[in-house]
PDB file of C-alpha atoms in Angstrom:
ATOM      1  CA  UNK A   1       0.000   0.000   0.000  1.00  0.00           C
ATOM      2  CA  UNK A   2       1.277   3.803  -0.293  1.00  0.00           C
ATOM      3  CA  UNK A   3       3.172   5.059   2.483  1.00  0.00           C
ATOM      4  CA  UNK A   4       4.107   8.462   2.637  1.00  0.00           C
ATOM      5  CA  UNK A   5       6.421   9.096   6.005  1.00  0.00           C
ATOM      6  CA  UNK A   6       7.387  12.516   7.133  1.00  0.00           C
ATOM      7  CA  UNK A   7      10.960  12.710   9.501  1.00  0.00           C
ATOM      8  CA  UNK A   8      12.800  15.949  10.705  1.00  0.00           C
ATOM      9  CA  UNK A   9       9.865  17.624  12.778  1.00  0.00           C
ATOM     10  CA  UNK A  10      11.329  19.253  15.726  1.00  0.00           C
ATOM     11  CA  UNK A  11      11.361  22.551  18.139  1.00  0.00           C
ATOM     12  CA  UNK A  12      13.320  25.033  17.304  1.00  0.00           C
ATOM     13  CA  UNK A  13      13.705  28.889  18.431  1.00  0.00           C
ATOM     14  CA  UNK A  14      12.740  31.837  16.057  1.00  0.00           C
ATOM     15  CA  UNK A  15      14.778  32.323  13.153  1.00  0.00           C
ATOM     16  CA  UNK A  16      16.516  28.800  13.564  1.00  0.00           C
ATOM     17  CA  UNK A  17      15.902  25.927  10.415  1.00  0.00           C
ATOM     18  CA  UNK A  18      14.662  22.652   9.965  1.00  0.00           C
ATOM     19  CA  UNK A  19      14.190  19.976   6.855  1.00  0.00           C
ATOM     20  CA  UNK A  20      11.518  18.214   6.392  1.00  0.00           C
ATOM     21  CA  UNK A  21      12.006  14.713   4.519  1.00  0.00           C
ATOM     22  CA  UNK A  22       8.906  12.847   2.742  1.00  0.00           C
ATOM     23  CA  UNK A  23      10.046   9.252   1.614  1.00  0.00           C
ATOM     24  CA  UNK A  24       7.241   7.617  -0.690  1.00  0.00           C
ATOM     25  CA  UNK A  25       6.293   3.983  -0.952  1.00  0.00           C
ATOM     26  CA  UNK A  26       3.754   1.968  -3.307  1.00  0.00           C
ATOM     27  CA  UNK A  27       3.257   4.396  -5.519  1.00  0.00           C
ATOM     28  CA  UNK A  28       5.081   5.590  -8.673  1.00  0.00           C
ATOM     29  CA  UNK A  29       6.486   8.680  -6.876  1.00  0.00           C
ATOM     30  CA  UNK A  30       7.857  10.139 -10.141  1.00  0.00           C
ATOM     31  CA  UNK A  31       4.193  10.876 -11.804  1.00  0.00           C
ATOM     32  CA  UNK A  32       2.947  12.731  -8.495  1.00  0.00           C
ATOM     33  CA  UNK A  33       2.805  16.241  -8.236  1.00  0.00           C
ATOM     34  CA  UNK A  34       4.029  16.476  -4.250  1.00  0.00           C
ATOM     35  CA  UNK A  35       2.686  19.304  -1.597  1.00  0.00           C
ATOM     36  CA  UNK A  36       3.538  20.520   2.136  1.00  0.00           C
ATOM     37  CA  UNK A  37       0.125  21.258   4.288  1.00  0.00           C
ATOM     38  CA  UNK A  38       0.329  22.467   7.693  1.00  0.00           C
ATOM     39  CA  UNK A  39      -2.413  22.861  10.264  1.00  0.00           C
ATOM     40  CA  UNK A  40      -2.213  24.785  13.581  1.00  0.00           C
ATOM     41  CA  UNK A  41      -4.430  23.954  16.523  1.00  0.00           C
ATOM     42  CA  UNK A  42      -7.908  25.206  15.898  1.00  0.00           C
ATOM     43  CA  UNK A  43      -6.987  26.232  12.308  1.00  0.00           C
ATOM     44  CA  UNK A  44      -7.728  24.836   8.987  1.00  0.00           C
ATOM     45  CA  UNK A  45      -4.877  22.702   7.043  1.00  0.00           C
ATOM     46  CA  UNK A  46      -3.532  25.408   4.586  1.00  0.00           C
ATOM     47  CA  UNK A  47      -1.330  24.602   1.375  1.00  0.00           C
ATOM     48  CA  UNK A  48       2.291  25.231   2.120  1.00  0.00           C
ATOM     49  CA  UNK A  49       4.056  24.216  -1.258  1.00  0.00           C
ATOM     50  CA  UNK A  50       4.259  22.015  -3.927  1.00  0.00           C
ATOM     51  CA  UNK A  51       6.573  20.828  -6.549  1.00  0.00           C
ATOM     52  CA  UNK A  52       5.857  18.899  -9.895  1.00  0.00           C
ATOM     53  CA  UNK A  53       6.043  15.658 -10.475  1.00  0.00           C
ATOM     54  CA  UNK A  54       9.377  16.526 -12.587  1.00  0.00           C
ATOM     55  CA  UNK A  55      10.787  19.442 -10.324  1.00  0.00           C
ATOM     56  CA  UNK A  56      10.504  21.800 -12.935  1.00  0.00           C
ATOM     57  CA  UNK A  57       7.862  23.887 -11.376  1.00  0.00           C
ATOM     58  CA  UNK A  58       7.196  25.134  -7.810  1.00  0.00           C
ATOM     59  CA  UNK A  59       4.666  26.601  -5.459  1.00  0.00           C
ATOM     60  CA  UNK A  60       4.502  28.407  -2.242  1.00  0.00           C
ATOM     61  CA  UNK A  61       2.134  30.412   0.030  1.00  0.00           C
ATOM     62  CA  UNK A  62       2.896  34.011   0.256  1.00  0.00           C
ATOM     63  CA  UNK A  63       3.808  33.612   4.431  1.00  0.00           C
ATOM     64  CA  UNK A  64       6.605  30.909   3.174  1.00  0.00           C
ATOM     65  CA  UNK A  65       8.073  32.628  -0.093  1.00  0.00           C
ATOM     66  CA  UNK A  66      11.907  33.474   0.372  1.00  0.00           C
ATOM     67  CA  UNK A  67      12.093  30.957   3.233  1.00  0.00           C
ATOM     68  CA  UNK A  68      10.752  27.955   2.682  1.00  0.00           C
ATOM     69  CA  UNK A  69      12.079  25.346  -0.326  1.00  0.00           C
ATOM     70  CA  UNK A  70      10.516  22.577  -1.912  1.00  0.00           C
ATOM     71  CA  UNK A  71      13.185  19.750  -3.812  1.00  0.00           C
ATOM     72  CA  UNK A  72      12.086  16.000  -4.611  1.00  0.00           C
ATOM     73  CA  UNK A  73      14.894  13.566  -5.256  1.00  0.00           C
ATOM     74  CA  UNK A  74      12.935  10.822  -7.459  1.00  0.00           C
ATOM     75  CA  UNK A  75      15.798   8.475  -7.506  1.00  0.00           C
ATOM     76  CA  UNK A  76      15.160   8.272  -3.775  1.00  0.00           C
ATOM     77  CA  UNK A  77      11.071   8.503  -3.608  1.00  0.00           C
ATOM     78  CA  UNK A  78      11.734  11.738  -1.316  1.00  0.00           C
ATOM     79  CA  UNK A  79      10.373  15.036  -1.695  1.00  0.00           C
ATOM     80  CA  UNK A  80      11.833  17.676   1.313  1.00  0.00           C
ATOM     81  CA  UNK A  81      11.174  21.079   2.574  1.00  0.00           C
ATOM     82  CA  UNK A  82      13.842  23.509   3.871  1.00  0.00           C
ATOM     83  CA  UNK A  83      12.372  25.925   6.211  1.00  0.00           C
ATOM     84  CA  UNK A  84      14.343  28.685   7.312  1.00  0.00           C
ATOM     85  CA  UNK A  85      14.327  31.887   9.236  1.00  0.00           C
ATOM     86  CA  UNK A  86      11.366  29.993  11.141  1.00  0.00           C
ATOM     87  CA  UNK A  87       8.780  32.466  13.089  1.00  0.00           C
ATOM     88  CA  UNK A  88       6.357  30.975  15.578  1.00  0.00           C
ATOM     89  CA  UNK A  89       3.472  31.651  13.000  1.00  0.00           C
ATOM     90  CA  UNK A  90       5.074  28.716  11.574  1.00  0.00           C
ATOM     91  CA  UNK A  91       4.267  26.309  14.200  1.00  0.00           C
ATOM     92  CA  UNK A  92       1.665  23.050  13.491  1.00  0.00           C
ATOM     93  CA  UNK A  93       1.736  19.940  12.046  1.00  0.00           C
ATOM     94  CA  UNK A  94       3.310  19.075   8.368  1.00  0.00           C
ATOM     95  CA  UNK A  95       1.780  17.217   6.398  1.00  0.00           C
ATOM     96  CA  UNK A  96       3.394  15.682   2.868  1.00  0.00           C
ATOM     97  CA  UNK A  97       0.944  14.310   0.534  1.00  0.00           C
ATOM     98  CA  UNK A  98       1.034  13.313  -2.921  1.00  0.00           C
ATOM     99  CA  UNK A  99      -1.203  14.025  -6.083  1.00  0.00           C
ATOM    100  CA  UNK A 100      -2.176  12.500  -9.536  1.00  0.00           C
ATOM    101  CA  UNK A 101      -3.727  15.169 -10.667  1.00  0.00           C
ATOM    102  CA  UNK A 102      -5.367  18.400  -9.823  1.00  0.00           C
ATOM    103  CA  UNK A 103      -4.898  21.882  -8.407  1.00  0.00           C
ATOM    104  CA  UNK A 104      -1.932  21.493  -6.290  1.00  0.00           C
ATOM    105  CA  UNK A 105      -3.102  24.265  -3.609  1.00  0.00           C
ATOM    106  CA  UNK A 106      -6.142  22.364  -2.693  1.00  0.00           C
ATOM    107  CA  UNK A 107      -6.066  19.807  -0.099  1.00  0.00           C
ATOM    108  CA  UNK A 108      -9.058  17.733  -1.394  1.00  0.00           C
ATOM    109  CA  UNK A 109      -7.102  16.932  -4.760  1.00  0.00           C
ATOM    110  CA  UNK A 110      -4.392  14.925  -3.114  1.00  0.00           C
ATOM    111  CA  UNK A 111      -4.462  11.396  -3.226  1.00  0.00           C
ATOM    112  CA  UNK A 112      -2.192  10.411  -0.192  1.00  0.00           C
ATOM    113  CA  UNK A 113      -1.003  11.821   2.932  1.00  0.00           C
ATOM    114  CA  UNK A 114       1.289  11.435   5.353  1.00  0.00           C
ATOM    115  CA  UNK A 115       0.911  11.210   8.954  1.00  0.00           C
ATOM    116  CA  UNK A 116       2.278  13.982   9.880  1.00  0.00           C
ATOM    117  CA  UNK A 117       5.400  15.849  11.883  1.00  0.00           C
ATOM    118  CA  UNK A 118       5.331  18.423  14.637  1.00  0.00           C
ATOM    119  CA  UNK A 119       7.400  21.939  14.068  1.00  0.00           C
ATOM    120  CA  UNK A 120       7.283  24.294  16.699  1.00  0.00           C
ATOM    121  CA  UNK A 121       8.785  27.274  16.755  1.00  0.00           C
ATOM    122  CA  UNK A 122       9.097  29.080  19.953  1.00  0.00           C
ATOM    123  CA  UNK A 123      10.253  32.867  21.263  1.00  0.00           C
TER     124      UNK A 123
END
């Protein structure tokens, strides 16, 4: 079955970094589009980013742009995000998830999804 597992959640103060890995299983990972949600207690998941099934194209949320990178390695089934100059805004759970087809920035066109990794960011 598909398995997509998130690693590299963590704390971390203000302004610090952290990388997010995604590794992929039972699915061909090279013909998904890939995408980074996040949800915050008592908030709505929100689209993060997103990267093509080839690389050649990515996408990010205004808060993240300048920041925040997407990069997939499809040799290795892993799709990561680089998150740096972290605020506290930034804190919730990360979520990768993986999509056939669709508008990348909208949750309810992914296929798969991963469990899920805590960032928190603190003062």
């Amino acid at each position: 079955q598909v398995q997509l597992v998130e690693s590299g959640g963590g704390v971390v103060q203000a302004g610090g970094s952290l990388r997010l890995s995604c590794a992929a299983s039972g699915l061909t990972f090279s013909t998904y589009a890939m995408g980074w949600f996040r949800q915050a207690p008592g908030k709505a998941r929100e689209f993060v980013t997103a990267i093509t099934w080839s690389g050649g194209n990515t996408y990010y949320t205004d808060s993240v742009k300048g920041r925040f990178t997407i990069s997939r390695d499809n040799a290795k089934n892993t799709v990561y995000l680089q998150m740096n100059s972290l605020k506290p805004e930034d804190t919730a759970v990360y979520y990768c998830a993986a999509n056939r087809g669709g508008a990348v920035y909208q949750y309810t066109t992914y296929d798969y999804w991963g469990q899920g990794t805590q960032v928190t960011v603190s003062l």
